[in-house]
């Protein structure tokens, strides 16, 4: 049976990261001699709380007056801290909160389990999970934002977005799904999209899917139970409905293009009077995605399956652990723009140059270029659809929305030139002392 205490709210299933563990039969005297514990004061009552806490490798250990011992935090961050692995955007001057953006394998989890057994001086079956977070850091070939901005809904609720649309989630009474841009969070050069699911537990109700996963204590972590958790993550992710912004709209009629505009709007999916009508449109959208796009969701699912094989595989032995060998991105120089790929970039070694209007990189264009032109627009369309879509939404008028690709490229370049000319003219007028000013 699951061991429960009043503080427990959610069970988060992960391979494996954030946890809340109730430690039975911990050697409290030895624990207090190893770590520095302190009391916290409640802001509500002004009294000391009924537990003392110690900080431990970006995690926390609580000892309650009742004798209950809790370990709370990210075992992934714990492992990285033990091995001196730092985030790519680590700065000594900032409040560093640890790093969990790299690969974390079953072998690493078992190593953490052994470490905690020695710390608490108890067996792993005495470390009972209260919360387990399950998620996988995928590394897609596309900008993660391109998928996130297309998220529509899951079952009956639309996604809520935070942190400049880098984070999206749907919360239900008994579970939640989170999808967010891990590369932006930690400054990781490799594109990283995290898919994560959480299941709620309560005293009154034991969610049946917990039985499917078969994880009660740290002793239960093995290939089989992690495979169960992976299956649950995929079931939740498969129910996510999204609009794929790689859909090739030039392959459709004007009528279907109008329909696609509606499909992009999350609110559109909640105005159907019957479930069958909504289901029919969902099937149409899926058909368009399957036959006329890069199918980003299928790419992510494929990546999840590949990542899982890496997670359960043996991590190669590295002689010098002090050099943070498993964080290959830490010593890699950052590119000038973190939101675009240099794949296929002509003259990739050219110095970074930005467009005077859009501020995006135009080093793939002629050396004397000052504005984003046909060449750069085609480059972003082929290599970074997200940037292309942002530019298209801002600089292409509705008049040309349903025209062919070449026409849109021509009009975009034209409007960018006009914007530059208007700004320059306005600046010249402001600098002209003989110019009559209205204000």
Short mmCIF file of C-alpha atoms in Angstrom, two decimals:
data_model
loop_
_atom_site.label_atom_id
_atom_site.label_comp_id
_atom_site.label_asym_id
_atom_site.label_seq_id
_atom_site.Cartn_x
_atom_site.Cartn_y
_atom_site.Cartn_z
CA UNK A 1 0.00 0.00 0.00
CA UNK A 2 1.05 3.61 -0.60
CA UNK A 3 2.34 5.40 2.47
CA UNK A 4 0.56 8.75 2.82
CA UNK A 5 1.04 11.87 4.90
CA UNK A 6 -1.16 15.02 4.96
CA UNK A 7 1.30 17.06 2.84
CA UNK A 8 0.91 14.80 -0.21
CA UNK A 9 -0.91 16.36 -3.18
CA UNK A 10 0.29 14.95 -6.47
CA UNK A 11 1.94 11.84 -7.78
CA UNK A 12 4.23 12.90 -10.62
CA UNK A 13 5.59 10.08 -12.72
CA UNK A 14 9.10 10.56 -14.15
CA UNK A 15 12.17 8.70 -15.44
CA UNK A 16 12.69 9.99 -12.71
CA UNK A 17 13.09 13.60 -11.54
CA UNK A 18 11.05 15.45 -8.93
CA UNK A 19 10.09 13.28 -5.97
CA UNK A 20 8.69 13.43 -2.48
CA UNK A 21 9.80 10.40 -0.48
CA UNK A 22 8.67 9.36 2.96
CA UNK A 23 11.69 7.63 4.54
CA UNK A 24 10.74 4.94 7.06
CA UNK A 25 13.20 3.82 9.74
CA UNK A 26 15.74 6.52 8.87
CA UNK A 27 18.61 6.94 11.33
CA UNK A 28 17.65 10.44 12.47
CA UNK A 29 20.53 10.85 14.93
CA UNK A 30 23.11 10.08 12.24
CA UNK A 31 21.27 12.34 9.77
CA UNK A 32 21.38 15.27 12.19
CA UNK A 33 25.11 14.72 12.72
CA UNK A 34 25.81 14.76 8.95
CA UNK A 35 23.70 17.79 7.95
CA UNK A 36 22.80 21.22 9.33
CA UNK A 37 19.08 21.45 10.10
CA UNK A 38 17.16 24.63 10.91
CA UNK A 39 13.63 25.59 11.92
CA UNK A 40 11.38 27.76 9.75
CA UNK A 41 8.84 30.24 11.08
CA UNK A 42 5.29 30.15 9.73
CA UNK A 43 4.28 33.45 8.08
CA UNK A 44 0.66 32.82 9.12
CA UNK A 45 1.15 32.12 12.84
CA UNK A 46 4.61 33.51 13.56
CA UNK A 47 5.41 30.22 15.30
CA UNK A 48 8.05 27.66 14.43
CA UNK A 49 6.88 24.98 12.00
CA UNK A 50 6.52 21.40 13.17
CA UNK A 51 9.62 20.27 11.30
CA UNK A 52 13.25 21.18 10.75
CA UNK A 53 14.85 21.21 7.32
CA UNK A 54 18.30 20.76 5.75
CA UNK A 55 19.42 21.76 2.23
CA UNK A 56 21.08 18.92 0.34
CA UNK A 57 22.32 19.23 -3.29
CA UNK A 58 19.34 21.40 -4.39
CA UNK A 59 16.94 19.12 -2.48
CA UNK A 60 15.47 19.35 1.02
CA UNK A 61 15.26 16.90 3.90
CA UNK A 62 12.60 17.46 6.54
CA UNK A 63 12.43 15.87 9.96
CA UNK A 64 9.00 16.31 11.56
CA UNK A 65 8.43 16.45 15.30
CA UNK A 66 6.40 13.26 14.86
CA UNK A 67 9.51 11.45 13.57
CA UNK A 68 8.45 11.45 9.91
CA UNK A 69 11.36 12.03 7.50
CA UNK A 70 10.76 13.48 4.02
CA UNK A 71 13.15 13.84 1.10
CA UNK A 72 11.89 16.45 -1.41
CA UNK A 73 13.43 17.55 -4.69
CA UNK A 74 14.90 16.52 -8.01
CA UNK A 75 17.04 13.38 -7.90
CA UNK A 76 18.27 14.39 -11.36
CA UNK A 77 19.61 17.68 -9.94
CA UNK A 78 21.02 15.69 -7.02
CA UNK A 79 22.95 13.41 -9.39
CA UNK A 80 24.30 16.34 -11.42
CA UNK A 81 25.36 18.16 -8.25
CA UNK A 82 27.16 15.07 -6.92
CA UNK A 83 29.04 14.85 -10.25
CA UNK A 84 29.68 18.61 -10.63
CA UNK A 85 27.55 18.87 -13.79
CA UNK A 86 26.42 22.49 -14.29
CA UNK A 87 23.77 24.04 -16.53
CA UNK A 88 24.99 25.64 -19.80
CA UNK A 89 23.74 29.04 -18.59
CA UNK A 90 25.32 28.69 -15.14
CA UNK A 91 26.61 31.95 -13.63
CA UNK A 92 28.22 32.23 -10.21
CA UNK A 93 26.65 35.65 -9.69
CA UNK A 94 23.09 34.35 -10.06
CA UNK A 95 20.97 32.28 -7.68
CA UNK A 96 21.69 28.86 -9.14
CA UNK A 97 18.95 26.26 -8.63
CA UNK A 98 20.58 23.18 -10.11
CA UNK A 99 20.33 21.49 -13.48
CA UNK A 100 18.18 18.66 -14.85
CA UNK A 101 18.30 19.23 -18.60
CA UNK A 102 20.70 16.43 -19.59
CA UNK A 103 20.32 12.66 -19.97
CA UNK A 104 19.37 10.82 -16.76
CA UNK A 105 19.49 7.04 -17.11
CA UNK A 106 18.21 4.11 -15.09
CA UNK A 107 21.79 3.46 -13.99
CA UNK A 108 21.98 7.03 -12.66
CA UNK A 109 18.68 6.56 -10.81
CA UNK A 110 20.00 3.38 -9.18
CA UNK A 111 23.19 5.24 -8.21
CA UNK A 112 21.07 7.92 -6.51
CA UNK A 113 19.06 5.20 -4.77
CA UNK A 114 22.27 3.70 -3.38
CA UNK A 115 23.44 7.16 -2.27
CA UNK A 116 20.19 7.83 -0.39
CA UNK A 117 20.29 4.37 1.23
CA UNK A 118 23.69 5.29 2.70
CA UNK A 119 22.53 8.78 3.67
CA UNK A 120 19.40 7.62 5.52
CA UNK A 121 20.86 4.24 6.58
CA UNK A 122 17.78 2.33 5.46
CA UNK A 123 16.79 -0.10 2.70
CA UNK A 124 15.24 1.14 -0.56
CA UNK A 125 11.87 -0.50 0.20
CA UNK A 126 11.61 1.90 3.17
CA UNK A 127 11.76 4.91 0.82
CA UNK A 128 8.08 5.33 -0.09
CA UNK A 129 7.17 7.63 -2.98
CA UNK A 130 4.59 10.28 -2.19
CA UNK A 131 5.18 12.18 -5.43
CA UNK A 132 6.88 10.84 -8.54
CA UNK A 133 7.35 12.99 -11.64
CA UNK A 134 7.59 11.22 -14.97
CA UNK A 135 8.77 12.99 -18.11
CA UNK A 136 11.23 12.76 -20.98
CA UNK A 137 13.48 15.46 -22.43
CA UNK A 138 13.10 15.00 -26.19
CA UNK A 139 15.56 16.53 -28.67
CA UNK A 140 13.53 17.26 -31.83
CA UNK A 141 14.98 18.50 -35.12
CA UNK A 142 12.73 21.57 -34.99
CA UNK A 143 12.40 24.56 -32.66
CA UNK A 144 10.30 23.37 -29.66
CA UNK A 145 8.29 26.60 -29.80
CA UNK A 146 6.93 25.57 -33.19
CA UNK A 147 5.07 22.72 -31.48
CA UNK A 148 4.15 24.57 -28.29
CA UNK A 149 2.41 27.48 -30.06
CA UNK A 150 0.21 24.96 -31.89
CA UNK A 151 -1.14 23.24 -28.75
CA UNK A 152 -4.95 23.41 -28.69
CA UNK A 153 -6.53 21.19 -26.05
CA UNK A 154 -6.46 17.88 -24.21
CA UNK A 155 -9.80 16.04 -23.88
CA UNK A 156 -12.07 18.91 -22.73
CA UNK A 157 -9.67 21.69 -21.68
CA UNK A 158 -7.49 24.09 -23.64
CA UNK A 159 -3.83 24.54 -22.75
CA UNK A 160 -2.79 27.43 -20.53
CA UNK A 161 0.48 29.15 -21.45
CA UNK A 162 3.11 30.80 -19.25
CA UNK A 163 6.66 32.17 -19.43
CA UNK A 164 6.33 33.84 -22.84
CA UNK A 165 4.64 30.72 -24.29
CA UNK A 166 7.64 28.55 -23.42
CA UNK A 167 5.46 26.49 -21.07
CA UNK A 168 2.01 24.92 -21.59
CA UNK A 169 -0.10 22.73 -19.35
CA UNK A 170 -3.56 21.23 -18.88
CA UNK A 171 -4.72 20.51 -15.33
CA UNK A 172 -7.45 18.02 -14.47
CA UNK A 173 -8.69 16.91 -11.06
CA UNK A 174 -6.59 13.74 -11.07
CA UNK A 175 -3.77 14.43 -13.51
CA UNK A 176 -1.99 17.10 -15.49
CA UNK A 177 0.17 17.27 -18.63
CA UNK A 178 3.03 19.77 -19.03
CA UNK A 179 4.92 20.53 -22.25
CA UNK A 180 7.71 23.08 -22.18
CA UNK A 181 10.87 24.36 -23.84
CA UNK A 182 13.74 23.00 -21.76
CA UNK A 183 16.43 24.48 -24.03
CA UNK A 184 15.21 28.03 -23.34
CA UNK A 185 15.05 27.31 -19.60
CA UNK A 186 18.72 26.31 -19.31
CA UNK A 187 20.29 27.87 -22.41
CA UNK A 188 20.84 24.43 -23.94
CA UNK A 189 22.08 24.72 -27.53
CA UNK A 190 20.51 21.39 -28.51
CA UNK A 191 16.76 21.85 -29.01
CA UNK A 192 15.06 20.24 -25.99
CA UNK A 193 11.32 19.78 -25.46
CA UNK A 194 10.09 18.19 -22.23
CA UNK A 195 6.90 16.11 -22.12
CA UNK A 196 5.70 15.47 -18.58
CA UNK A 197 2.67 13.98 -16.83
CA UNK A 198 1.49 14.09 -13.23
CA UNK A 199 -1.19 12.06 -11.48
CA UNK A 200 -3.03 13.33 -8.44
CA UNK A 201 -3.38 11.19 -5.33
CA UNK A 202 -5.75 11.77 -2.42
CA UNK A 203 -6.59 10.10 0.84
CA UNK A 204 -10.06 9.20 -0.41
CA UNK A 205 -9.20 7.93 -3.86
CA UNK A 206 -6.38 5.82 -5.22
CA UNK A 207 -6.10 6.48 -8.94
CA UNK A 208 -6.19 3.16 -10.81
CA UNK A 209 -3.34 4.12 -13.14
CA UNK A 210 -0.98 4.00 -10.18
CA UNK A 211 -1.60 0.25 -10.02
CA UNK A 212 -0.61 -0.01 -13.69
CA UNK A 213 2.72 1.68 -13.02
CA UNK A 214 3.47 -0.54 -10.00
CA UNK A 215 5.77 1.93 -8.25
CA UNK A 216 5.42 2.13 -4.48
CA UNK A 217 8.95 2.47 -3.11
CA UNK A 218 12.41 3.19 -4.52
CA UNK A 219 12.95 -0.59 -4.59
CA UNK A 220 10.31 -0.85 -7.35
CA UNK A 221 12.29 1.20 -9.90
CA UNK A 222 13.36 -1.09 -12.74
CA UNK A 223 13.06 -1.43 -16.52
CA UNK A 224 9.57 -2.92 -16.28
CA UNK A 225 8.03 -0.21 -14.07
CA UNK A 226 9.70 2.58 -16.06
CA UNK A 227 8.27 1.02 -19.21
CA UNK A 228 4.81 1.17 -17.58
CA UNK A 229 5.33 4.84 -16.78
CA UNK A 230 6.49 5.54 -20.34
CA UNK A 231 3.27 3.94 -21.62
CA UNK A 232 1.19 6.22 -19.40
CA UNK A 233 3.06 9.29 -20.64
CA UNK A 234 2.44 8.28 -24.26
CA UNK A 235 -1.27 7.67 -23.60
CA UNK A 236 -1.63 11.18 -22.22
CA UNK A 237 0.44 12.73 -25.00
CA UNK A 238 -1.51 10.88 -27.71
CA UNK A 239 -4.68 12.65 -26.56
CA UNK A 240 -3.12 16.09 -27.10
CA UNK A 241 -4.75 17.94 -30.03
CA UNK A 242 -2.59 20.50 -31.80
CA UNK A 243 -2.33 22.53 -34.98
CA UNK A 244 0.81 21.72 -36.95
CA UNK A 245 2.36 24.95 -38.22
CA UNK A 246 4.38 23.02 -40.78
CA UNK A 247 1.17 22.33 -42.74
CA UNK A 248 1.81 23.21 -46.38
CA UNK A 249 -1.14 25.54 -46.94
CA UNK A 250 -0.19 26.10 -50.58
CA UNK A 251 -1.41 22.53 -51.24
CA UNK A 252 -5.01 23.42 -50.29
CA UNK A 253 -7.95 25.22 -51.85
CA UNK A 254 -9.04 28.63 -50.57
CA UNK A 255 -11.97 26.99 -48.74
CA UNK A 256 -9.72 24.60 -46.81
CA UNK A 257 -7.31 27.45 -46.02
CA UNK A 258 -10.22 29.30 -44.40
CA UNK A 259 -11.02 26.16 -42.38
CA UNK A 260 -7.39 25.90 -41.27
CA UNK A 261 -7.55 29.46 -39.94
CA UNK A 262 -10.42 28.35 -37.70
CA UNK A 263 -8.58 25.21 -36.61
CA UNK A 264 -5.68 27.33 -35.31
CA UNK A 265 -7.94 28.98 -32.73
CA UNK A 266 -8.29 26.95 -29.48
CA UNK A 267 -11.69 28.54 -28.79
CA UNK A 268 -13.06 27.15 -32.05
CA UNK A 269 -12.89 23.62 -30.62
CA UNK A 270 -15.28 24.42 -27.77
CA UNK A 271 -18.22 25.77 -29.79
CA UNK A 272 -19.48 22.47 -31.23
CA UNK A 273 -22.97 21.43 -30.14
CA UNK A 274 -22.35 17.70 -30.56
CA UNK A 275 -19.36 15.47 -29.83
CA UNK A 276 -19.69 13.81 -33.23
CA UNK A 277 -19.32 17.16 -35.04
CA UNK A 278 -16.19 17.96 -33.04
CA UNK A 279 -14.84 14.47 -33.69
CA UNK A 280 -15.33 14.88 -37.46
CA UNK A 281 -13.36 18.13 -37.53
CA UNK A 282 -10.65 16.59 -35.34
CA UNK A 283 -10.30 13.76 -37.87
CA UNK A 284 -10.06 16.29 -40.71
CA UNK A 285 -7.30 18.20 -38.93
CA UNK A 286 -5.43 14.97 -38.25
CA UNK A 287 -5.75 14.00 -41.92
CA UNK A 288 -4.33 17.36 -43.03
CA UNK A 289 -1.44 16.98 -40.57
CA UNK A 290 -0.70 13.40 -41.65
CA UNK A 291 -0.72 14.14 -45.38
CA UNK A 292 0.39 17.77 -45.68
CA UNK A 293 2.88 18.55 -42.88
CA UNK A 294 6.08 17.43 -41.17
CA UNK A 295 3.87 15.87 -38.44
CA UNK A 296 5.72 17.26 -35.43
CA UNK A 297 3.79 15.15 -32.93
CA UNK A 298 4.79 11.89 -34.62
CA UNK A 299 8.41 13.06 -34.57
CA UNK A 300 8.16 13.72 -30.82
CA UNK A 301 6.61 10.29 -30.14
CA UNK A 302 9.41 8.64 -32.11
CA UNK A 303 11.95 10.67 -30.12
CA UNK A 304 10.34 9.64 -26.80
CA UNK A 305 10.73 5.97 -27.73
CA UNK A 306 14.39 6.49 -28.69
CA UNK A 307 15.12 8.47 -25.52
CA UNK A 308 13.59 5.73 -23.40
CA UNK A 309 16.05 3.23 -24.88
CA UNK A 310 18.89 5.58 -23.88
CA UNK A 311 17.46 5.97 -20.38
CA UNK A 312 17.46 2.23 -19.70
CA UNK A 313 20.82 1.70 -21.43
CA UNK A 314 24.18 1.59 -19.68
CA UNK A 315 25.92 4.95 -19.40
CA UNK A 316 29.54 4.68 -20.63
CA UNK A 317 32.21 4.85 -17.93
CA UNK A 318 34.13 8.13 -17.81
CA UNK A 319 37.48 8.29 -16.03
CA UNK A 320 37.49 11.92 -14.90
CA UNK A 321 34.08 12.80 -13.44
CA UNK A 322 35.20 16.24 -12.24
CA UNK A 323 35.14 17.63 -15.78
CA UNK A 324 31.34 17.20 -16.06
CA UNK A 325 31.70 14.63 -18.89
CA UNK A 326 28.00 14.01 -19.35
CA UNK A 327 27.16 17.63 -20.11
CA UNK A 328 28.59 17.87 -23.61
CA UNK A 329 26.91 21.24 -24.18
CA UNK A 330 28.48 23.00 -21.22
CA UNK A 331 31.74 23.87 -22.98
CA UNK A 332 30.11 24.58 -26.32
CA UNK A 333 30.09 28.23 -27.40
CA UNK A 334 26.66 29.78 -27.76
CA UNK A 335 25.49 30.93 -31.16
CA UNK A 336 24.52 34.53 -31.76
CA UNK A 337 20.82 33.61 -31.89
CA UNK A 338 19.50 30.84 -29.67
CA UNK A 339 16.25 30.58 -31.62
CA UNK A 340 17.50 29.56 -35.03
CA UNK A 341 19.40 26.68 -36.52
CA UNK A 342 22.56 27.00 -38.61
CA UNK A 343 21.66 23.87 -40.54
CA UNK A 344 22.08 24.49 -44.24
CA UNK A 345 23.24 28.05 -43.61
CA UNK A 346 25.29 29.47 -46.43
CA UNK A 347 28.38 31.14 -45.10
CA UNK A 348 27.74 29.82 -41.58
CA UNK A 349 31.14 31.14 -40.49
CA UNK A 350 30.27 34.71 -41.41
CA UNK A 351 30.06 37.23 -38.56
CA UNK A 352 26.60 37.67 -37.10
CA UNK A 353 24.50 40.38 -38.79
CA UNK A 354 20.93 41.32 -38.00
CA UNK A 355 18.16 42.84 -40.09
CA UNK A 356 17.55 46.50 -39.21
CA UNK A 357 13.79 45.92 -39.17
CA UNK A 358 13.14 42.37 -37.90
CA UNK A 359 16.39 42.01 -35.86
CA UNK A 360 16.84 38.40 -37.05
CA UNK A 361 20.15 36.99 -38.30
CA UNK A 362 20.80 37.71 -42.00
CA UNK A 363 24.36 36.37 -42.22
CA UNK A 364 23.15 33.85 -44.84
CA UNK A 365 22.54 36.76 -47.28
CA UNK A 366 24.97 38.93 -49.25
CA UNK A 367 27.62 40.74 -47.21
CA UNK A 368 26.18 44.17 -47.98
CA UNK A 369 22.64 43.18 -46.90
CA UNK A 370 21.01 45.28 -44.20
CA UNK A 371 17.45 43.91 -44.43
CA UNK A 372 15.88 40.45 -44.46
CA UNK A 373 15.27 39.62 -48.13
CA UNK A 374 14.10 36.73 -50.34
CA UNK A 375 17.18 34.60 -49.53
CA UNK A 376 16.79 34.95 -45.77
CA UNK A 377 13.04 34.40 -45.86
CA UNK A 378 13.50 31.16 -47.83
CA UNK A 379 16.20 30.08 -45.38
CA UNK A 380 13.93 30.55 -42.36
CA UNK A 381 11.04 28.81 -44.12
CA UNK A 382 13.26 25.75 -44.68
CA UNK A 383 15.22 25.77 -41.40
CA UNK A 384 13.23 27.59 -38.72
CA UNK A 385 9.49 27.72 -39.39
CA UNK A 386 8.78 29.48 -36.10
CA UNK A 387 10.77 32.60 -37.04
CA UNK A 388 9.24 32.53 -40.53
CA UNK A 389 5.71 32.36 -39.06
CA UNK A 390 6.39 35.24 -36.67
CA UNK A 391 7.68 37.40 -39.54
CA UNK A 392 4.79 36.34 -41.77
CA UNK A 393 2.18 37.17 -39.12
CA UNK A 394 3.70 40.59 -38.53
CA UNK A 395 4.65 41.77 -42.03
CA UNK A 396 2.25 40.04 -44.46
CA UNK A 397 -1.11 41.74 -44.98
CA UNK A 398 -4.32 39.66 -45.12
CA UNK A 399 -4.62 40.53 -48.80
CA UNK A 400 -1.81 38.08 -49.64
CA UNK A 401 -2.62 35.42 -47.01
CA UNK A 402 -3.93 32.87 -49.51
CA UNK A 403 -1.53 33.55 -52.36
CA UNK A 404 1.34 31.27 -53.37
CA UNK A 405 4.62 31.00 -51.49
CA UNK A 406 6.67 33.05 -53.98
CA UNK A 407 4.13 35.87 -53.90
CA UNK A 408 4.21 35.89 -50.10
CA UNK A 409 8.02 36.00 -50.09
CA UNK A 410 7.96 38.92 -52.52
CA UNK A 411 5.39 40.85 -50.46
CA UNK A 412 7.16 40.16 -47.18
CA UNK A 413 10.47 41.48 -48.52
CA UNK A 414 8.63 44.49 -49.99
CA UNK A 415 6.89 45.31 -46.68
CA UNK A 416 10.15 44.99 -44.73
CA UNK A 417 11.82 47.44 -47.14
CA UNK A 418 8.89 49.84 -46.78
CA UNK A 419 9.06 49.60 -43.00
CA UNK A 420 12.76 50.48 -43.11
CA UNK A 421 12.18 53.40 -45.47
CA UNK A 422 9.36 54.78 -43.31
CA UNK A 423 11.47 54.51 -40.15
CA UNK A 424 14.45 56.16 -41.86
CA UNK A 425 12.26 58.96 -43.23
CA UNK A 426 10.75 59.53 -39.80
CA UNK A 427 14.22 59.67 -38.24
CA UNK A 428 15.45 62.13 -40.89
CA UNK A 429 12.42 64.34 -40.29
CA UNK A 430 13.04 64.34 -36.54
CA UNK A 431 16.67 65.32 -37.11
CA UNK A 432 15.81 68.14 -39.55
CA UNK A 433 15.80 71.47 -37.65
CA UNK A 434 13.81 73.19 -40.43
CA UNK A 435 11.04 70.60 -40.31
CA UNK A 436 7.78 71.97 -38.97
CA UNK A 437 6.75 69.99 -35.88
CA UNK A 438 3.15 69.60 -34.73
CA UNK A 439 4.12 68.95 -31.08
#
